[in-house]
PDB file of C-alpha atoms and ligand atoms in Angstrom:
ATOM      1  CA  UNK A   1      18.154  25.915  -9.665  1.00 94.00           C
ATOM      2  CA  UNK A   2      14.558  26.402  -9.260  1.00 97.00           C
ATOM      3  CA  UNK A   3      12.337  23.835  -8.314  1.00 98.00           C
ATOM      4  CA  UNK A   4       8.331  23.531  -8.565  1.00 98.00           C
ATOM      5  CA  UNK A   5       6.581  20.891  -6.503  1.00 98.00           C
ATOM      6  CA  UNK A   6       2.603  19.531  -6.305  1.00 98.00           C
ATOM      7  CA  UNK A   7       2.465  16.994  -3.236  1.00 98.00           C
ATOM      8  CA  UNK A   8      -0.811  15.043  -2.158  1.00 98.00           C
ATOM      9  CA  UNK A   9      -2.201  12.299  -0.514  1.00 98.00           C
ATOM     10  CA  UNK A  10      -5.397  10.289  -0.928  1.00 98.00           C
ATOM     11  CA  UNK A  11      -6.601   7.453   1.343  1.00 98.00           C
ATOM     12  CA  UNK A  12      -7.440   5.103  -1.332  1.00 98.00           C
ATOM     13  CA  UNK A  13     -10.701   2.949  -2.253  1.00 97.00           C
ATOM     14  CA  UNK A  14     -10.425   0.375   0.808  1.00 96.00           C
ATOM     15  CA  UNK A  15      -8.931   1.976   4.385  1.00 95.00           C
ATOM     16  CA  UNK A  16     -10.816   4.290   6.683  1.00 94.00           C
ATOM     17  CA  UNK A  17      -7.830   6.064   7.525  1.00 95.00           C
ATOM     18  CA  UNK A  18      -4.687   8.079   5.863  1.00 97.00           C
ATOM     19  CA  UNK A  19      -1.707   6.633   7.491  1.00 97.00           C
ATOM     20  CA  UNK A  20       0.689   8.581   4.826  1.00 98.00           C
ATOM     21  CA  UNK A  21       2.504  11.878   5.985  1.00 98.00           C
ATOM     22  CA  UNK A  22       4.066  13.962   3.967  1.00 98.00           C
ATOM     23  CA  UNK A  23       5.915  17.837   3.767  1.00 98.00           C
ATOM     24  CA  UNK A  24       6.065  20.425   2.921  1.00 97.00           C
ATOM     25  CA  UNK A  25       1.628  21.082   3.388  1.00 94.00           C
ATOM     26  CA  UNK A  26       1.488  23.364   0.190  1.00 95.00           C
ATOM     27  CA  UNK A  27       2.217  23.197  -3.351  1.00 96.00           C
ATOM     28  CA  UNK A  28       5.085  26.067  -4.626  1.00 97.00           C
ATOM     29  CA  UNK A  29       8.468  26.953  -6.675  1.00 97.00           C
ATOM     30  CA  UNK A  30      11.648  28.027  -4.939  1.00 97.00           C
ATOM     31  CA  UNK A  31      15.094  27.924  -5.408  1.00 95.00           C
ATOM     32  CA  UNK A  32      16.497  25.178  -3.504  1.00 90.00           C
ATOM     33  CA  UNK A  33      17.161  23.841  -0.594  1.00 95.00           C
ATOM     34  CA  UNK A  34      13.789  22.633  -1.000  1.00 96.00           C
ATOM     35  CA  UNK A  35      12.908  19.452   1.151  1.00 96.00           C
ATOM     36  CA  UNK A  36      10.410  16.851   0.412  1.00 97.00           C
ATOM     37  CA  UNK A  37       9.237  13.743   2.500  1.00 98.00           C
ATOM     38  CA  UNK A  38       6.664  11.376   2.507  1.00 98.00           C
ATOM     39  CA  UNK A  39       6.407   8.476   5.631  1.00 98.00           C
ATOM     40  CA  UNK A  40       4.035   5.878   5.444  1.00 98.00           C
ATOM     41  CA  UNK A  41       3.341   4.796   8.864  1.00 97.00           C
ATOM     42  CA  UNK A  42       2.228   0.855  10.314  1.00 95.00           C
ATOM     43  CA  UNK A  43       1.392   0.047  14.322  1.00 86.00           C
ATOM     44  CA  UNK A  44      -1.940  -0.373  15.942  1.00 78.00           C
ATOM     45  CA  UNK A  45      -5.102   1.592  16.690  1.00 76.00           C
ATOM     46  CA  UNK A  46      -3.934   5.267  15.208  1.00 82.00           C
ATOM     47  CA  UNK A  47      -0.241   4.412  15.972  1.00 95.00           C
ATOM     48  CA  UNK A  48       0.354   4.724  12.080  1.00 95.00           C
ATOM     49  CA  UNK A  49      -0.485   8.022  11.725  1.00 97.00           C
ATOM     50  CA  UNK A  50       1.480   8.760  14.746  1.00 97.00           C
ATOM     51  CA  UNK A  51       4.995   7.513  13.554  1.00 98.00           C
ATOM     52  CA  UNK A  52       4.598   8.924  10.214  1.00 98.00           C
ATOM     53  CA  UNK A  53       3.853  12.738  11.718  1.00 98.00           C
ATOM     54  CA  UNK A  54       6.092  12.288  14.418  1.00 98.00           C
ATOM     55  CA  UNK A  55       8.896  11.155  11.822  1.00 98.00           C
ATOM     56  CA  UNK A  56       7.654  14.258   9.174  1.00 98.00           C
ATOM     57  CA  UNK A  57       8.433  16.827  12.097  1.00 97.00           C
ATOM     58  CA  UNK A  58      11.421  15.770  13.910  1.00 96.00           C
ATOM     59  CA  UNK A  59      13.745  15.614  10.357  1.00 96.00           C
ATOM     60  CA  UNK A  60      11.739  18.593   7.914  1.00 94.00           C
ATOM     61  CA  UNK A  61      11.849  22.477   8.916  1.00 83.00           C
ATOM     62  CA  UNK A  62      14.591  24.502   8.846  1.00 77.00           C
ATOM     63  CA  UNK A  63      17.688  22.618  10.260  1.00 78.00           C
ATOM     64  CA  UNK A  64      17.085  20.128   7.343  1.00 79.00           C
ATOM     65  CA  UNK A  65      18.195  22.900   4.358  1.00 82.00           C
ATOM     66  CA  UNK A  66      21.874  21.362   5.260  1.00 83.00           C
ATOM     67  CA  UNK A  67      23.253  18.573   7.020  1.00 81.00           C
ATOM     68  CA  UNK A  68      23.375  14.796   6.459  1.00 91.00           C
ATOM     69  CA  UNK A  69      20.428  13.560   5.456  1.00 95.00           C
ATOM     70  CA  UNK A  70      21.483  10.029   7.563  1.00 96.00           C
ATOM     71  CA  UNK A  71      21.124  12.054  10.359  1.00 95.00           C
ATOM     72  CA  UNK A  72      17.806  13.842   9.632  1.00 96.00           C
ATOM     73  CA  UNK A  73      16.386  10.130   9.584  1.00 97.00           C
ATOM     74  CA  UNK A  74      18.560   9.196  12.620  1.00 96.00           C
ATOM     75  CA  UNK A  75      16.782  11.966  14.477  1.00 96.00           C
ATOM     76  CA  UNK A  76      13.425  10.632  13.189  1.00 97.00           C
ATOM     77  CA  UNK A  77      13.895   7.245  13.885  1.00 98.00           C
ATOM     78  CA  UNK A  78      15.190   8.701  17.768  1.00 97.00           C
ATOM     79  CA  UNK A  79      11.621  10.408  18.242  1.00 97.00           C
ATOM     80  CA  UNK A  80       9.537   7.992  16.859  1.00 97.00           C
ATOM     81  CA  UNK A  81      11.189   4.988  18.684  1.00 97.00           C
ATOM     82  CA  UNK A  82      11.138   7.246  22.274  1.00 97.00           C
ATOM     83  CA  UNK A  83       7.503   7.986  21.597  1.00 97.00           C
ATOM     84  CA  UNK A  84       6.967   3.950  21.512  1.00 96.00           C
ATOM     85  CA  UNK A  85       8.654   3.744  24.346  1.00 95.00           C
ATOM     86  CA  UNK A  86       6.785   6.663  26.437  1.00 96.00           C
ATOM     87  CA  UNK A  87       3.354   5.714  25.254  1.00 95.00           C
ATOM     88  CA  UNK A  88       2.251   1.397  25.243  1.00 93.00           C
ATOM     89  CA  UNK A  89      -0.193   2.097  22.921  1.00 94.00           C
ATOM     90  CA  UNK A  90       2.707   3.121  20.588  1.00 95.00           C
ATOM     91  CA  UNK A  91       4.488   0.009  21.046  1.00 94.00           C
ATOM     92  CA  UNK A  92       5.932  -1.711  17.832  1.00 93.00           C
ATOM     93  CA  UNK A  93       4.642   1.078  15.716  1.00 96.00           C
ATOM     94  CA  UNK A  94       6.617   2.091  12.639  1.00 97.00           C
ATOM     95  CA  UNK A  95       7.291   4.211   9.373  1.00 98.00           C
ATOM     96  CA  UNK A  96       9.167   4.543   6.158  1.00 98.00           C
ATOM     97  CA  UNK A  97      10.022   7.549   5.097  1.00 98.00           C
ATOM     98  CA  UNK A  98      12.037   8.751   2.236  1.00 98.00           C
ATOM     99  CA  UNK A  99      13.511  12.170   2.274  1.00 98.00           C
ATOM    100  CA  UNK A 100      14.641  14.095  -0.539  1.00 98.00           C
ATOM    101  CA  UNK A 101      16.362  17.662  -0.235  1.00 97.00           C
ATOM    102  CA  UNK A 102      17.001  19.419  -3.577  1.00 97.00           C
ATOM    103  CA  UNK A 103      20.222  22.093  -3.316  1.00 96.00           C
ATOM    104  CA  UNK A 104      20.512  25.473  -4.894  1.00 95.00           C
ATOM    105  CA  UNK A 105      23.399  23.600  -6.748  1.00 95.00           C
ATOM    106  CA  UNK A 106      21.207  20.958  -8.412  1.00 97.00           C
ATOM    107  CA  UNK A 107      22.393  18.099  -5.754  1.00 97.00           C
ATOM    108  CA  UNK A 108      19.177  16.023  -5.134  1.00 98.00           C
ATOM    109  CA  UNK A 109      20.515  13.860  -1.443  1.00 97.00           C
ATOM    110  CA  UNK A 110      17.935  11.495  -0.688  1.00 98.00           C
ATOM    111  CA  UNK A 111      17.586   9.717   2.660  1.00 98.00           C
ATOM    112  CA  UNK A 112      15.595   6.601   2.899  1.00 98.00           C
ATOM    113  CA  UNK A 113      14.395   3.827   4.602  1.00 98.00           C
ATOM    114  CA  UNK A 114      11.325   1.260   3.865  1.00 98.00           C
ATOM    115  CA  UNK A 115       9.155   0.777   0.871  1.00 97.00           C
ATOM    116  CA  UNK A 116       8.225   4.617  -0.478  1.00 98.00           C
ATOM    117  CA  UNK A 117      10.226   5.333  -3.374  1.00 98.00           C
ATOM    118  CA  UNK A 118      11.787   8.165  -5.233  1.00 98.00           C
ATOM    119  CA  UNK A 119      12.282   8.222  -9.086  1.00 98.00           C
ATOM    120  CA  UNK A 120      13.766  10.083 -11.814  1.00 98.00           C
ATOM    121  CA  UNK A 121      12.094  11.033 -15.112  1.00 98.00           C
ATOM    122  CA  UNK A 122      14.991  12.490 -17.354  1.00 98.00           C
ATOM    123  CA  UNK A 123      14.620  12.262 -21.269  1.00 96.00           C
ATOM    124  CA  UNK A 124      11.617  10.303 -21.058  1.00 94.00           C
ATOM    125  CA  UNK A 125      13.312   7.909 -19.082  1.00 97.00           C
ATOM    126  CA  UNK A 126      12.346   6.554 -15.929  1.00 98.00           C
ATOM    127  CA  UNK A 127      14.933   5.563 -13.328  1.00 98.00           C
ATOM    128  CA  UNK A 128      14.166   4.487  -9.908  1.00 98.00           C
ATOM    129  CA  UNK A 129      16.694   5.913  -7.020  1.00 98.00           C
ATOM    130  CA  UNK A 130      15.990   4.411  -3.975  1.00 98.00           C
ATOM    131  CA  UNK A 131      16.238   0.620  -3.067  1.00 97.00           C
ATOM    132  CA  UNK A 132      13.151  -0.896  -1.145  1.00 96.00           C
ATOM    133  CA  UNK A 133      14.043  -2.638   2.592  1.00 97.00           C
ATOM    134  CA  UNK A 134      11.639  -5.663   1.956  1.00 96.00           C
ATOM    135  CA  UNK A 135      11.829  -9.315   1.749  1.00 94.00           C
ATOM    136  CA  UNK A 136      10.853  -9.172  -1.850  1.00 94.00           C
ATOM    137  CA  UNK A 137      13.055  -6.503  -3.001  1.00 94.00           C
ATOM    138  CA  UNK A 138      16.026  -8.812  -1.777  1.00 93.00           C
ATOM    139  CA  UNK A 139      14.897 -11.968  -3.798  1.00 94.00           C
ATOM    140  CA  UNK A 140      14.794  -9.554  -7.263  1.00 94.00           C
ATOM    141  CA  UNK A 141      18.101  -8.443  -6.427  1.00 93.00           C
ATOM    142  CA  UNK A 142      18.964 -12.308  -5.827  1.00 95.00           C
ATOM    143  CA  UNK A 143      17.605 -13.213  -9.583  1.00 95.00           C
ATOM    144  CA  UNK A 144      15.141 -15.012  -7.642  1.00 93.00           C
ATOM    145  CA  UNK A 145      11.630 -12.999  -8.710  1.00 93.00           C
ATOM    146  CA  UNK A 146      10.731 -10.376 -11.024  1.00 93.00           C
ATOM    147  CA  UNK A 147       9.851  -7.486 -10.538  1.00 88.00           C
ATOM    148  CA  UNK A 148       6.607  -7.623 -11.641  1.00 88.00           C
ATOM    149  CA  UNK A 149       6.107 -10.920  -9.626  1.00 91.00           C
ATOM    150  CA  UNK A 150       7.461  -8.829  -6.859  1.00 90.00           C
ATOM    151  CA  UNK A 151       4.609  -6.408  -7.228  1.00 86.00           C
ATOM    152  CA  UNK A 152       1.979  -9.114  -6.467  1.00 88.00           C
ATOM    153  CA  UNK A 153       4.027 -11.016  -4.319  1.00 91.00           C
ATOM    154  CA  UNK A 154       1.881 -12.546  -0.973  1.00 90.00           C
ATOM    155  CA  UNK A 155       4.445 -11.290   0.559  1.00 90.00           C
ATOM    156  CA  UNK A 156       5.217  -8.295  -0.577  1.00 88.00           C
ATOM    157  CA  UNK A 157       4.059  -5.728   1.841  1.00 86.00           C
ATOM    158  CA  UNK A 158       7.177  -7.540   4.433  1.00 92.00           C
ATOM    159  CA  UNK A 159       9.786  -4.305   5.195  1.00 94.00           C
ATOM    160  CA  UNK A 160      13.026  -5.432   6.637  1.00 96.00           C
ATOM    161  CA  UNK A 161      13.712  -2.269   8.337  1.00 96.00           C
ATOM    162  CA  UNK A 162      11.785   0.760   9.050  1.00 97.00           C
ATOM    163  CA  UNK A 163      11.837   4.503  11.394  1.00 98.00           C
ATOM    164  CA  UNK A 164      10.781   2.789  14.997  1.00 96.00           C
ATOM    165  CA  UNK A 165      13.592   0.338  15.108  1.00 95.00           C
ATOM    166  CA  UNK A 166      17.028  -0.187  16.514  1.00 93.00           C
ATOM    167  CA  UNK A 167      20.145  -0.570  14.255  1.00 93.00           C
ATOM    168  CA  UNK A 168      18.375   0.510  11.234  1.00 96.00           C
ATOM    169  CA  UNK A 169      21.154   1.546   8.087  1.00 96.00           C
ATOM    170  CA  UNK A 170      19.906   4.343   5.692  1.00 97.00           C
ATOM    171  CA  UNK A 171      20.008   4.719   2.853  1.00 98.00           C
ATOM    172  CA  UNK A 172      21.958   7.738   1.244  1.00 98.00           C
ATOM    173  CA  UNK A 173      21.894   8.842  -2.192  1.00 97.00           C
ATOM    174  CA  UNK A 174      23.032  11.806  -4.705  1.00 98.00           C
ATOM    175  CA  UNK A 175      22.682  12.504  -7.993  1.00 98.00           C
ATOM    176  CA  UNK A 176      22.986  15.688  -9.968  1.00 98.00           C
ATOM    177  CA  UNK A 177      20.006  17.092 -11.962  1.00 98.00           C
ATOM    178  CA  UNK A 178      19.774  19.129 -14.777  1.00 98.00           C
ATOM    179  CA  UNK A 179      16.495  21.431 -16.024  1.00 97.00           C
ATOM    180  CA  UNK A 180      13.694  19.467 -17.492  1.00 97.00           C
ATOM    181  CA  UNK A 181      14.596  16.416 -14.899  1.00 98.00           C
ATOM    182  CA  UNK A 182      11.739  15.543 -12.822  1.00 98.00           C
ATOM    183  CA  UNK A 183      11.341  13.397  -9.479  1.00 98.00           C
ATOM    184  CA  UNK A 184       8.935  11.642  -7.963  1.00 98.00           C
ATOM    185  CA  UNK A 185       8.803  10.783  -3.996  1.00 98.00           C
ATOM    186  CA  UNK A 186       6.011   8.090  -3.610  1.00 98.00           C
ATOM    187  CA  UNK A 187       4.301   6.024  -0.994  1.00 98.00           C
ATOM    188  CA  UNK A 188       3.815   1.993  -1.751  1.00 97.00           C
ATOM    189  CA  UNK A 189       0.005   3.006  -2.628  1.00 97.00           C
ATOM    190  CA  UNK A 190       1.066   4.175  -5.800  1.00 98.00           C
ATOM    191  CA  UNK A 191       4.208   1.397  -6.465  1.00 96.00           C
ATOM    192  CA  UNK A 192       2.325  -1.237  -5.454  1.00 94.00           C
ATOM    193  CA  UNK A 193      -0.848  -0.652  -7.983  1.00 95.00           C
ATOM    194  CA  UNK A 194       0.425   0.325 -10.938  1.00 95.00           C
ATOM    195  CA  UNK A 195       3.917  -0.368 -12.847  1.00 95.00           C
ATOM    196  CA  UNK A 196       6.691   1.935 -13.489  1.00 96.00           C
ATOM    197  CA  UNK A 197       6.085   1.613 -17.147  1.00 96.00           C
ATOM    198  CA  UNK A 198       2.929   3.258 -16.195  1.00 97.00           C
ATOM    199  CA  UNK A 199       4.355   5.590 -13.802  1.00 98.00           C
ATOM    200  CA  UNK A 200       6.892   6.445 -16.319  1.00 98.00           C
ATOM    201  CA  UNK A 201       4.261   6.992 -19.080  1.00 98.00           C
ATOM    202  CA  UNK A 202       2.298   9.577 -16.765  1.00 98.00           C
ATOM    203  CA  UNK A 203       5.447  11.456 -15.738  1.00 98.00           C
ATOM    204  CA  UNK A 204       6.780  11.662 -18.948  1.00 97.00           C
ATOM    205  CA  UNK A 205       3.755  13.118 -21.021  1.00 96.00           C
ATOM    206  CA  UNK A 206       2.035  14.774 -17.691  1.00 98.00           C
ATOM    207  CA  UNK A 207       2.325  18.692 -18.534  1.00 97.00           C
ATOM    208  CA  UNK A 208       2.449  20.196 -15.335  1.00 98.00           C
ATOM    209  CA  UNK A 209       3.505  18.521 -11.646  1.00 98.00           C
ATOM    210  CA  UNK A 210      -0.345  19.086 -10.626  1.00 98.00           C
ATOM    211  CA  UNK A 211      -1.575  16.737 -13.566  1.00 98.00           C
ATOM    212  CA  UNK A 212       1.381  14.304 -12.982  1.00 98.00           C
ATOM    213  CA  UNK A 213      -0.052  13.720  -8.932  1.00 98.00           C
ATOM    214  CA  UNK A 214      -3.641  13.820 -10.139  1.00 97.00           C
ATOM    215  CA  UNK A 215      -2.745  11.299 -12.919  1.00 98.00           C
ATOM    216  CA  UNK A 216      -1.025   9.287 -10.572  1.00 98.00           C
ATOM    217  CA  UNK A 217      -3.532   8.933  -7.592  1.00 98.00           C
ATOM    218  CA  UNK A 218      -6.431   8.316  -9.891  1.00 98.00           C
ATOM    219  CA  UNK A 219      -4.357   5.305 -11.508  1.00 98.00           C
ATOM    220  CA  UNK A 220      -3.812   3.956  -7.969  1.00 98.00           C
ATOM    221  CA  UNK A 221      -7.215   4.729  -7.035  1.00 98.00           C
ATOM    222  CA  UNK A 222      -8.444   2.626 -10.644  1.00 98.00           C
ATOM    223  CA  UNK A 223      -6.431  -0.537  -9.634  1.00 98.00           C
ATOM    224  CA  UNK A 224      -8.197  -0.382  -6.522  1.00 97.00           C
ATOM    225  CA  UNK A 225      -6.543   2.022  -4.535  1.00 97.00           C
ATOM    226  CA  UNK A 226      -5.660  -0.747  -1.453  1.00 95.00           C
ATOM    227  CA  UNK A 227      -3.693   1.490   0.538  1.00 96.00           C
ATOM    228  CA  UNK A 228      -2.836   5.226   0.879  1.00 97.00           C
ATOM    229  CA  UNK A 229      -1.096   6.889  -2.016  1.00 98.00           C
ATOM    230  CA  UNK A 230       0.964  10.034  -1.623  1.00 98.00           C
ATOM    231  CA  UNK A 231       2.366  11.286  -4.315  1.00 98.00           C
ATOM    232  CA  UNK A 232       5.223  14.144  -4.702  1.00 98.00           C
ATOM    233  CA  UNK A 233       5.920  15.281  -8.080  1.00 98.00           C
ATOM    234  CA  UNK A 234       8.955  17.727  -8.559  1.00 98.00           C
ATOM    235  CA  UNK A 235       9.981  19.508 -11.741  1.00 98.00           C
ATOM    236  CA  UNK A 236      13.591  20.786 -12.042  1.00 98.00           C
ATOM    237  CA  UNK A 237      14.179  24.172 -14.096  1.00 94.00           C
ATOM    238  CA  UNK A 238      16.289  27.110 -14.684  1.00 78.00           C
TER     239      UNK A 238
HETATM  240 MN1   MN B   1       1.486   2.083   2.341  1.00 54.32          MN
END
């Protein structure tokens, strides 16, 4: 299978700073394994930015074209929560991360913990894969909000588990893709802005991967680009 990626980040309209990490640093097409990630880091002072890099670089290179994704995002979670521990001005800091690895088979095995998202475009239709660890992702699966209530939800921005913690579970998932599919890894600066009927409209009339990302941050950016958006847009094909 061969896949062609465009990944980018932009800090938004509002924060001084780019907390976002994301891999691989270049835009390209190869046959898989191809691994993408995007972390979205949280702490104090530039501890953010720390615990997303530090979680980009212990679980992407070349030990990550096989193996269990769980355990790419073990190892993560291992050097970002040392790092806390080594350093007090790291203390409490924190990232999501979402990690998708897309085989030479077609397998797309995601690994995932916090608020980033992936998604799947296929026939127009957009699916999302992952399941957000927050408060308010809980009470939509309880019947309890919407989820465009979620979106603007006070408390919305509340994780329940993220790469920096003890005891965390992640998240595993597969699915098989065909040519013409096309995924999407995302930080919550994009999710959190504009809707997935939005989202979906973008990815499904974008014509290349570079105008689907460059659609996609200047939407955020539009709604008032509040936080960091990174944006990963991958196109499956023969
Ligand atoms: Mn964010």
């Amino acid at each position: 299978m061969r896949y062609s990626w465009v990944i980018d980040s932009h800090v938004g309209m509002v924060r001084d700073a780019n907390e976002d990490a994301f891999f691989p640093e270049s835009d390209d097409a190869a046959d898989g394994p191809v691994v993408i990630a995007v972390a979205d880091g949280m702490g104090g002072a530039a501890a953010g930015e720390v615990a997303s890099r530090l979680a980009i670089d212990a679980s992407t290179g070349t030990e990550a074209d096989d193996g269990d994704v769980r355990q790419l995002l073990d190892r993560a979670n291992r050097a970002v929560l040392e790092a806390a521990e080594a350093e007090p001005a790291y203390a409490g800091m924190g990232t999501t991360m979402t990690l998708a690895r897309f085989g030479a088979d077609g397998l797309l095995q995601i690994g995932h913990v916090g608020d980033s998202r992936a998604y799947l475009v296929r026939d127009g239709e957009l699916r999302r894969l992952t399941t957000d660890d927050t408060v308010v992702e809980e009470m939509v699966r309880a019947g309890v909000l919407s989820e465009d209530e979620a979106r603007i939800h006070p408390r919305r921005h509340l994780i329940t588990q993220s790469l920096g913690m003890d005891g965390i579970v992640v998240q595993a998932i597969e699915e098989r893709l065909v040519e013409g599919d096309r995924v999407l890894v995302c930080s919550d600066g994009l999710t959190s802005m504009i809707d997935d009927n939005a989202i979906g409209d973008v990815l499904s009339h974008a014509e290349t991967p570079a105008d689907a990302v460059w659609l996609l941050i200047d939407a955020a950016n539009a709604a008032g680009g509040h936080d960091n958006t990174t944006v990963a847009v991958v196109d499956v094909g023969p």
